[in-house]
Amino acid sequence: MFYETASNDHGLPHNPFKAIVSPRPIGWISSLDADGRTNLAPYSFFNAVSDRPPIVVFSSSGFKDSAANAEATGEFVCNMASWDLKDEMNVSSAMVSNETCEFELSGLEMASSRLVKAPRVARAVTALECKRLQTLRLKDLDGADTDNWLVFGQVIGIHIDDSIIVNGKVDVTRFKPLSRLGYMEYAAITEVFEMARPKV
Ligand SMILES: Cc1cc2nc3c(=O)[nH]c(=O)nc-3n(C[C@H](O)[C@H](O)[C@H](O)COP(=O)(O)O)c2cc1C
């Protein structure tokens, strides 16, 4: 099948786009607002986009609290969601007012970050402390503003729980990072394989 996205005439019961661009890692963004209130929310329009320096990005569909907080404070933490935190991650995505602390809502303990003020998820086995670099409002093909905002952050500190380091490497089968697929589907990485790059 083929369809054009302008008409979205795929004829399927649900839009397949996100199932095609899958899996997507889930950046679980913790931040503080200008008054010091904590905020936590998952973003699967998220990825690392550079490693020297390490830079991550999340995309806010609408200018949500995480984007506003990153703008207001210049900082955020990206906790990586993993299999054993899937339910808490899901609860923290509830659309609640900024008076409600998603850490409390999802029964999660906070831990202090080292280099930024925003707390991190204590049980997350990896977390990236970030300083906001820029926020970019996306335009469409007509040059019109969309309501999608990319927040770029440079990673300045990285937490790794010792339990997932095996033989000097992060063992992804212990980490079990959670991925977002399409529809209501998720996956967790439980198997890996190695492949060397060709020697030219
Ligand atoms: C797995 C998952 C991934 C999500 N990814 C995104 C995303 O990439 N962009 C977005 O705007 N909302 C995303 N959401 C919805 C937000 O988490 C939700 O709107 C949340 O309330 C935003 O919180 P905030 O306003 O505190 O930032 C996602 C939700 C879930 C459960």
PDB file of C-alpha atoms and ligand atoms in Angstrom:
ATOM      1  CA  MET A   1       0.000   0.000   0.000  1.00  0.00           C
ATOM      2  CA  PHE A   2       0.972   3.624  -0.352  1.00  0.00           C
ATOM      3  CA  TYR A   3      -0.684   6.752   0.960  1.00  0.00           C
ATOM      4  CA  GLU A   4       0.026  10.469   1.015  1.00  0.00           C
ATOM      5  CA  THR A   5       0.175  12.056   4.426  1.00  0.00           C
ATOM      6  CA  ALA A   6      -1.537  15.232   3.220  1.00  0.00           C
ATOM      7  CA  SER A   7      -4.792  13.258   2.904  1.00  0.00           C
ATOM      8  CA  ASN A   8      -3.819  10.482   5.355  1.00  0.00           C
ATOM      9  CA  ASP A   9      -5.960   8.103   3.286  1.00  0.00           C
ATOM     10  CA  HIS A  10      -4.296   4.947   4.590  1.00  0.00           C
ATOM     11  CA  GLY A  11      -7.677   3.325   5.138  1.00  0.00           C
ATOM     12  CA  LEU A  12      -6.461   1.699   8.342  1.00  0.00           C
ATOM     13  CA  PRO A  13      -8.290   2.095  11.667  1.00  0.00           C
ATOM     14  CA  HIS A  14      -5.292   3.912  13.180  1.00  0.00           C
ATOM     15  CA  ASN A  15      -2.507   6.098  11.830  1.00  0.00           C
ATOM     16  CA  PRO A  16       0.465   3.775  11.160  1.00  0.00           C
ATOM     17  CA  PHE A  17       3.183   6.477  11.172  1.00  0.00           C
ATOM     18  CA  LYS A  18       4.474   5.931  14.705  1.00  0.00           C
ATOM     19  CA  ALA A  19       4.433   2.130  14.301  1.00  0.00           C
ATOM     20  CA  ILE A  20       6.754   2.558  11.316  1.00  0.00           C
ATOM     21  CA  VAL A  21       9.224   4.841  13.083  1.00  0.00           C
ATOM     22  CA  SER A  22       9.748   2.372  15.877  1.00  0.00           C
ATOM     23  CA  PRO A  23      11.149   1.546  18.314  1.00  0.00           C
ATOM     24  CA  ARG A  24      11.665   4.953  19.904  1.00  0.00           C
ATOM     25  CA  PRO A  25      13.471   5.325  23.221  1.00  0.00           C
ATOM     26  CA  ILE A  26      11.508   7.010  25.972  1.00  0.00           C
ATOM     27  CA  GLY A  27      13.144  10.035  27.536  1.00  0.00           C
ATOM     28  CA  TRP A  28      11.496  10.526  30.894  1.00  0.00           C
ATOM     29  CA  ILE A  29      12.038  14.215  31.494  1.00  0.00           C
ATOM     30  CA  SER A  30      12.253  15.595  35.021  1.00  0.00           C
ATOM     31  CA  SER A  31      12.433  19.339  35.470  1.00  0.00           C
ATOM     32  CA  LEU A  32      11.629  22.203  37.815  1.00  0.00           C
ATOM     33  CA  ASP A  33       9.428  25.169  37.042  1.00  0.00           C
ATOM     34  CA  ALA A  34      10.433  28.746  37.842  1.00  0.00           C
ATOM     35  CA  ASP A  35       8.864  28.352  41.318  1.00  0.00           C
ATOM     36  CA  GLY A  36      10.804  25.144  42.027  1.00  0.00           C
ATOM     37  CA  ARG A  37       7.888  22.717  41.521  1.00  0.00           C
ATOM     38  CA  THR A  38       8.936  19.316  40.174  1.00  0.00           C
ATOM     39  CA  ASN A  39       7.659  17.863  36.947  1.00  0.00           C
ATOM     40  CA  LEU A  40       8.070  14.463  35.297  1.00  0.00           C
ATOM     41  CA  ALA A  41       6.764  13.255  31.920  1.00  0.00           C
ATOM     42  CA  PRO A  42       7.704  10.706  29.233  1.00  0.00           C
ATOM     43  CA  TYR A  43       8.630  11.740  25.694  1.00  0.00           C
ATOM     44  CA  SER A  44       9.112   9.214  22.886  1.00  0.00           C
ATOM     45  CA  PHE A  45       9.806  11.841  20.258  1.00  0.00           C
ATOM     46  CA  PHE A  46      13.185  11.720  21.899  1.00  0.00           C
ATOM     47  CA  ASN A  47      16.688  10.681  20.963  1.00  0.00           C
ATOM     48  CA  ALA A  48      20.403  11.300  21.177  1.00  0.00           C
ATOM     49  CA  VAL A  49      21.454  13.318  18.143  1.00  0.00           C
ATOM     50  CA  SER A  50      25.172  13.829  18.745  1.00  0.00           C
ATOM     51  CA  ASP A  51      27.871  12.281  20.912  1.00  0.00           C
ATOM     52  CA  ARG A  52      30.643  14.902  20.763  1.00  0.00           C
ATOM     53  CA  PRO A  53      29.321  16.747  22.617  1.00  0.00           C
ATOM     54  CA  PRO A  54      26.509  14.467  23.787  1.00  0.00           C
ATOM     55  CA  ILE A  55      23.213  16.105  22.807  1.00  0.00           C
ATOM     56  CA  VAL A  56      19.660  14.833  23.236  1.00  0.00           C
ATOM     57  CA  VAL A  57      16.378  16.222  21.964  1.00  0.00           C
ATOM     58  CA  PHE A  58      12.728  15.803  22.888  1.00  0.00           C
ATOM     59  CA  SER A  59       9.769  17.100  20.939  1.00  0.00           C
ATOM     60  CA  SER A  60       6.818  18.643  22.690  1.00  0.00           C
ATOM     61  CA  SER A  61       3.533  18.429  20.779  1.00  0.00           C
ATOM     62  CA  GLY A  62       2.168  21.699  22.101  1.00  0.00           C
ATOM     63  CA  PHE A  63       4.340  23.763  24.418  1.00  0.00           C
ATOM     64  CA  LYS A  64       4.028  21.467  27.441  1.00  0.00           C
ATOM     65  CA  ASP A  65       5.373  21.907  30.974  1.00  0.00           C
ATOM     66  CA  SER A  66       8.650  20.032  30.331  1.00  0.00           C
ATOM     67  CA  ALA A  67       9.512  22.375  27.442  1.00  0.00           C
ATOM     68  CA  ALA A  68       8.411  25.442  29.433  1.00  0.00           C
ATOM     69  CA  ASN A  69      10.478  24.350  32.439  1.00  0.00           C
ATOM     70  CA  ALA A  70      13.569  23.687  30.326  1.00  0.00           C
ATOM     71  CA  GLU A  71      13.110  27.185  28.901  1.00  0.00           C
ATOM     72  CA  ALA A  72      12.577  28.785  32.322  1.00  0.00           C
ATOM     73  CA  THR A  73      15.432  27.072  34.177  1.00  0.00           C
ATOM     74  CA  GLY A  74      17.808  26.061  31.366  1.00  0.00           C
ATOM     75  CA  GLU A  75      17.991  22.506  32.710  1.00  0.00           C
ATOM     76  CA  PHE A  76      16.339  19.103  32.682  1.00  0.00           C
ATOM     77  CA  VAL A  77      17.152  15.485  33.411  1.00  0.00           C
ATOM     78  CA  CYS A  78      16.420  12.691  31.023  1.00  0.00           C
ATOM     79  CA  ASN A  79      15.780   9.518  33.014  1.00  0.00           C
ATOM     80  CA  MET A  80      15.686   6.510  30.725  1.00  0.00           C
ATOM     81  CA  ALA A  81      12.520   4.493  31.232  1.00  0.00           C
ATOM     82  CA  SER A  82      13.095   0.767  31.611  1.00  0.00           C
ATOM     83  CA  TRP A  83      10.920  -2.345  31.807  1.00  0.00           C
ATOM     84  CA  ASP A  84      10.488  -2.375  35.591  1.00  0.00           C
ATOM     85  CA  LEU A  85       9.359   1.272  35.639  1.00  0.00           C
ATOM     86  CA  LYS A  86       6.845   0.993  32.801  1.00  0.00           C
ATOM     87  CA  ASP A  87       3.750   1.452  34.982  1.00  0.00           C
ATOM     88  CA  GLU A  88       5.174   4.446  36.843  1.00  0.00           C
ATOM     89  CA  MET A  89       6.243   5.963  33.519  1.00  0.00           C
ATOM     90  CA  ASN A  90       2.722   5.567  32.205  1.00  0.00           C
ATOM     91  CA  VAL A  91       1.105   7.095  35.306  1.00  0.00           C
ATOM     92  CA  SER A  92       3.445  10.088  35.043  1.00  0.00           C
ATOM     93  CA  SER A  93       2.099  10.885  31.566  1.00  0.00           C
ATOM     94  CA  ALA A  94      -1.307  11.872  32.993  1.00  0.00           C
ATOM     95  CA  MET A  95      -2.397  15.347  31.941  1.00  0.00           C
ATOM     96  CA  VAL A  96      -2.455  16.928  35.383  1.00  0.00           C
ATOM     97  CA  SER A  97      -2.072  20.557  36.424  1.00  0.00           C
ATOM     98  CA  ASN A  98       1.395  21.833  37.244  1.00  0.00           C
ATOM     99  CA  GLU A  99       0.293  21.864  40.895  1.00  0.00           C
ATOM    100  CA  THR A 100       0.428  18.051  40.846  1.00  0.00           C
ATOM    101  CA  CYS A 101       3.800  16.395  41.305  1.00  0.00           C
ATOM    102  CA  GLU A 102       4.061  13.400  38.963  1.00  0.00           C
ATOM    103  CA  PHE A 103       6.707  11.852  41.246  1.00  0.00           C
ATOM    104  CA  GLU A 104       4.091  11.631  44.003  1.00  0.00           C
ATOM    105  CA  LEU A 105       1.345  10.623  41.584  1.00  0.00           C
ATOM    106  CA  SER A 106       3.368   7.660  40.359  1.00  0.00           C
ATOM    107  CA  GLY A 107       4.796   6.761  43.781  1.00  0.00           C
ATOM    108  CA  LEU A 108       8.378   7.424  42.705  1.00  0.00           C
ATOM    109  CA  GLU A 109      11.199   8.619  44.910  1.00  0.00           C
ATOM    110  CA  MET A 110      13.351  11.482  43.721  1.00  0.00           C
ATOM    111  CA  ALA A 111      17.114  11.547  43.959  1.00  0.00           C
ATOM    112  CA  SER A 112      19.257  14.655  43.787  1.00  0.00           C
ATOM    113  CA  SER A 113      21.100  15.388  40.600  1.00  0.00           C
ATOM    114  CA  ARG A 114      24.773  16.398  40.795  1.00  0.00           C
ATOM    115  CA  LEU A 115      25.067  19.260  38.307  1.00  0.00           C
ATOM    116  CA  VAL A 116      21.506  20.492  37.803  1.00  0.00           C
ATOM    117  CA  LYS A 117      18.779  21.412  40.277  1.00  0.00           C
ATOM    118  CA  ALA A 118      16.075  19.221  38.741  1.00  0.00           C
ATOM    119  CA  PRO A 119      15.763  15.912  40.624  1.00  0.00           C
ATOM    120  CA  ARG A 120      15.991  12.534  38.929  1.00  0.00           C
ATOM    121  CA  VAL A 121      14.022   9.309  39.274  1.00  0.00           C
ATOM    122  CA  ALA A 122      15.863   7.401  42.018  1.00  0.00           C
ATOM    123  CA  ARG A 123      15.053   3.969  40.550  1.00  0.00           C
ATOM    124  CA  ALA A 124      16.006   4.841  36.965  1.00  0.00           C
ATOM    125  CA  VAL A 125      19.209   2.920  36.245  1.00  0.00           C
ATOM    126  CA  THR A 126      20.428   5.592  33.839  1.00  0.00           C
ATOM    127  CA  ALA A 127      19.832   9.338  33.849  1.00  0.00           C
ATOM    128  CA  LEU A 128      21.300  12.171  31.805  1.00  0.00           C
ATOM    129  CA  GLU A 129      21.700  15.583  33.424  1.00  0.00           C
ATOM    130  CA  CYS A 130      21.193  18.187  30.696  1.00  0.00           C
ATOM    131  CA  LYS A 131      21.560  21.912  30.118  1.00  0.00           C
ATOM    132  CA  ARG A 132      19.166  23.300  27.527  1.00  0.00           C
ATOM    133  CA  LEU A 133      20.887  24.395  24.339  1.00  0.00           C
ATOM    134  CA  GLN A 134      18.006  25.701  22.230  1.00  0.00           C
ATOM    135  CA  THR A 135      14.307  25.318  21.634  1.00  0.00           C
ATOM    136  CA  LEU A 136      13.244  25.123  18.027  1.00  0.00           C
ATOM    137  CA  ARG A 137       9.662  25.556  16.856  1.00  0.00           C
ATOM    138  CA  LEU A 138       9.137  23.311  13.821  1.00  0.00           C
ATOM    139  CA  LYS A 139       7.752  24.730  10.581  1.00  0.00           C
ATOM    140  CA  ASP A 140       5.908  22.744   7.900  1.00  0.00           C
ATOM    141  CA  LEU A 141       6.523  22.672   4.134  1.00  0.00           C
ATOM    142  CA  ASP A 142       4.595  25.939   3.705  1.00  0.00           C
ATOM    143  CA  GLY A 143       6.874  27.627   6.196  1.00  0.00           C
ATOM    144  CA  ALA A 144       3.997  27.873   8.678  1.00  0.00           C
ATOM    145  CA  ASP A 145       4.691  27.402  12.380  1.00  0.00           C
ATOM    146  CA  THR A 146       3.547  24.051  13.749  1.00  0.00           C
ATOM    147  CA  ASP A 147       2.761  23.443  17.418  1.00  0.00           C
ATOM    148  CA  ASN A 148       5.794  21.167  17.807  1.00  0.00           C
ATOM    149  CA  TRP A 149       8.807  22.280  19.803  1.00  0.00           C
ATOM    150  CA  LEU A 150      12.200  20.581  19.816  1.00  0.00           C
ATOM    151  CA  VAL A 151      14.131  21.040  23.032  1.00  0.00           C
ATOM    152  CA  PHE A 152      17.836  20.292  22.667  1.00  0.00           C
ATOM    153  CA  GLY A 153      19.980  19.637  25.717  1.00  0.00           C
ATOM    154  CA  GLN A 154      23.665  19.011  26.140  1.00  0.00           C
ATOM    155  CA  VAL A 155      24.308  16.125  28.499  1.00  0.00           C
ATOM    156  CA  ILE A 156      26.693  17.291  31.210  1.00  0.00           C
ATOM    157  CA  GLY A 157      26.460  14.376  33.658  1.00  0.00           C
ATOM    158  CA  ILE A 158      25.455  10.732  33.390  1.00  0.00           C
ATOM    159  CA  HIS A 159      24.241   8.371  36.116  1.00  0.00           C
ATOM    160  CA  ILE A 160      24.626   4.624  35.560  1.00  0.00           C
ATOM    161  CA  ASP A 161      23.613   2.133  38.211  1.00  0.00           C
ATOM    162  CA  ASP A 162      26.482  -0.295  38.862  1.00  0.00           C
ATOM    163  CA  SER A 163      24.037  -3.213  38.564  1.00  0.00           C
ATOM    164  CA  ILE A 164      23.852  -2.812  34.773  1.00  0.00           C
ATOM    165  CA  ILE A 165      27.604  -2.643  34.152  1.00  0.00           C
ATOM    166  CA  VAL A 166      29.031  -6.029  33.151  1.00  0.00           C
ATOM    167  CA  ASN A 167      32.638  -6.448  31.967  1.00  0.00           C
ATOM    168  CA  GLY A 168      33.018  -2.700  31.623  1.00  0.00           C
ATOM    169  CA  LYS A 169      29.962  -2.255  29.385  1.00  0.00           C
ATOM    170  CA  VAL A 170      26.380  -1.175  29.946  1.00  0.00           C
ATOM    171  CA  ASP A 171      24.558  -4.482  29.610  1.00  0.00           C
ATOM    172  CA  VAL A 172      21.377  -3.588  27.772  1.00  0.00           C
ATOM    173  CA  THR A 173      19.779  -6.905  28.737  1.00  0.00           C
ATOM    174  CA  ARG A 174      20.022  -5.797  32.383  1.00  0.00           C
ATOM    175  CA  PHE A 175      19.049  -2.212  31.621  1.00  0.00           C
ATOM    176  CA  LYS A 176      15.985  -3.322  29.578  1.00  0.00           C
ATOM    177  CA  PRO A 177      15.267   0.115  28.109  1.00  0.00           C
ATOM    178  CA  LEU A 178      11.629   0.628  27.240  1.00  0.00           C
ATOM    179  CA  SER A 179      10.707   1.556  23.678  1.00  0.00           C
ATOM    180  CA  ARG A 180       7.575   3.131  22.328  1.00  0.00           C
ATOM    181  CA  LEU A 181       6.124   1.558  19.191  1.00  0.00           C
ATOM    182  CA  GLY A 182       2.844   2.506  17.511  1.00  0.00           C
ATOM    183  CA  TYR A 183      -0.679   2.389  18.906  1.00  0.00           C
ATOM    184  CA  MET A 184      -0.601   1.315  22.587  1.00  0.00           C
ATOM    185  CA  GLU A 185       2.409  -0.924  21.974  1.00  0.00           C
ATOM    186  CA  TYR A 186       5.741  -0.945  23.746  1.00  0.00           C
ATOM    187  CA  ALA A 187       8.813  -3.171  23.710  1.00  0.00           C
ATOM    188  CA  ALA A 188      11.697  -3.767  26.068  1.00  0.00           C
ATOM    189  CA  ILE A 189      15.130  -4.769  24.820  1.00  0.00           C
ATOM    190  CA  THR A 190      15.935  -8.234  26.131  1.00  0.00           C
ATOM    191  CA  GLU A 191      18.218  -9.556  23.379  1.00  0.00           C
ATOM    192  CA  VAL A 192      21.191  -8.016  21.620  1.00  0.00           C
ATOM    193  CA  PHE A 193      23.605  -9.106  18.911  1.00  0.00           C
ATOM    194  CA  GLU A 194      26.961  -7.748  17.813  1.00  0.00           C
ATOM    195  CA  MET A 195      28.054  -6.775  14.316  1.00  0.00           C
ATOM    196  CA  ALA A 196      31.399  -5.231  13.440  1.00  0.00           C
ATOM    197  CA  ARG A 197      31.585  -2.470  10.834  1.00  0.00           C
ATOM    198  CA  PRO A 198      33.190  -3.408   7.530  1.00  0.00           C
ATOM    199  CA  LYS A 199      36.897  -2.681   7.168  1.00  0.00           C
ATOM    200  CA  VAL A 200      37.280  -0.735   3.932  1.00  0.00           C
TER     201      VAL A 200
HETATM  202  C1  LIG B   1       5.239   6.633  26.285  1.00  0.00           C
HETATM  203  C2  LIG B   1       4.785   8.045  26.098  1.00  0.00           C
HETATM  204  C3  LIG B   1       5.467   8.864  25.228  1.00  0.00           C
HETATM  205  C4  LIG B   1       5.066  10.202  25.038  1.00  0.00           C
HETATM  206  N1  LIG B   1       5.763  10.978  24.159  1.00  0.00           N
HETATM  207  C5  LIG B   1       5.414  12.275  23.968  1.00  0.00           C
HETATM  208  C6  LIG B   1       6.161  13.098  23.074  1.00  0.00           C
HETATM  209  O1  LIG B   1       7.135  12.683  22.467  1.00  0.00           O
HETATM  210  N2  LIG B   1       5.766  14.399  22.945  1.00  0.00           N
HETATM  211  C7  LIG B   1       4.708  14.904  23.638  1.00  0.00           C
HETATM  212  O2  LIG B   1       4.390  16.095  23.475  1.00  0.00           O
HETATM  213  N3  LIG B   1       3.982  14.136  24.492  1.00  0.00           N
HETATM  214  C8  LIG B   1       4.322  12.842  24.679  1.00  0.00           C
HETATM  215  N4  LIG B   1       3.622  12.053  25.559  1.00  0.00           N
HETATM  216  C9  LIG B   1       2.546  12.666  26.349  1.00  0.00           C
HETATM  217  C10 LIG B   1       3.124  13.445  27.535  1.00  0.00           C
HETATM  218  O3  LIG B   1       3.887  12.595  28.392  1.00  0.00           O
HETATM  219  C11 LIG B   1       1.971  14.072  28.347  1.00  0.00           C
HETATM  220  O4  LIG B   1       1.286  15.003  27.522  1.00  0.00           O
HETATM  221  C12 LIG B   1       2.433  14.744  29.608  1.00  0.00           C
HETATM  222  O5  LIG B   1       1.300  15.123  30.357  1.00  0.00           O
HETATM  223  C13 LIG B   1       3.262  15.976  29.329  1.00  0.00           C
HETATM  224  O6  LIG B   1       3.691  16.457  30.577  1.00  0.00           O
HETATM  225  P1  LIG B   1       4.339  17.878  30.831  1.00  0.00           P
HETATM  226  O7  LIG B   1       3.313  18.916  30.389  1.00  0.00           O
HETATM  227  O8  LIG B   1       4.542  17.864  32.315  1.00  0.00           O
HETATM  228  O9  LIG B   1       5.616  17.977  30.061  1.00  0.00           O
HETATM  229  C14 LIG B   1       3.960  10.720  25.747  1.00  0.00           C
HETATM  230  C15 LIG B   1       3.259   9.866  26.636  1.00  0.00           C
HETATM  231  C16 LIG B   1       3.668   8.550  26.795  1.00  0.00           C
HETATM  232  C17 LIG B   1       2.913   7.655  27.738  1.00  0.00           C
END
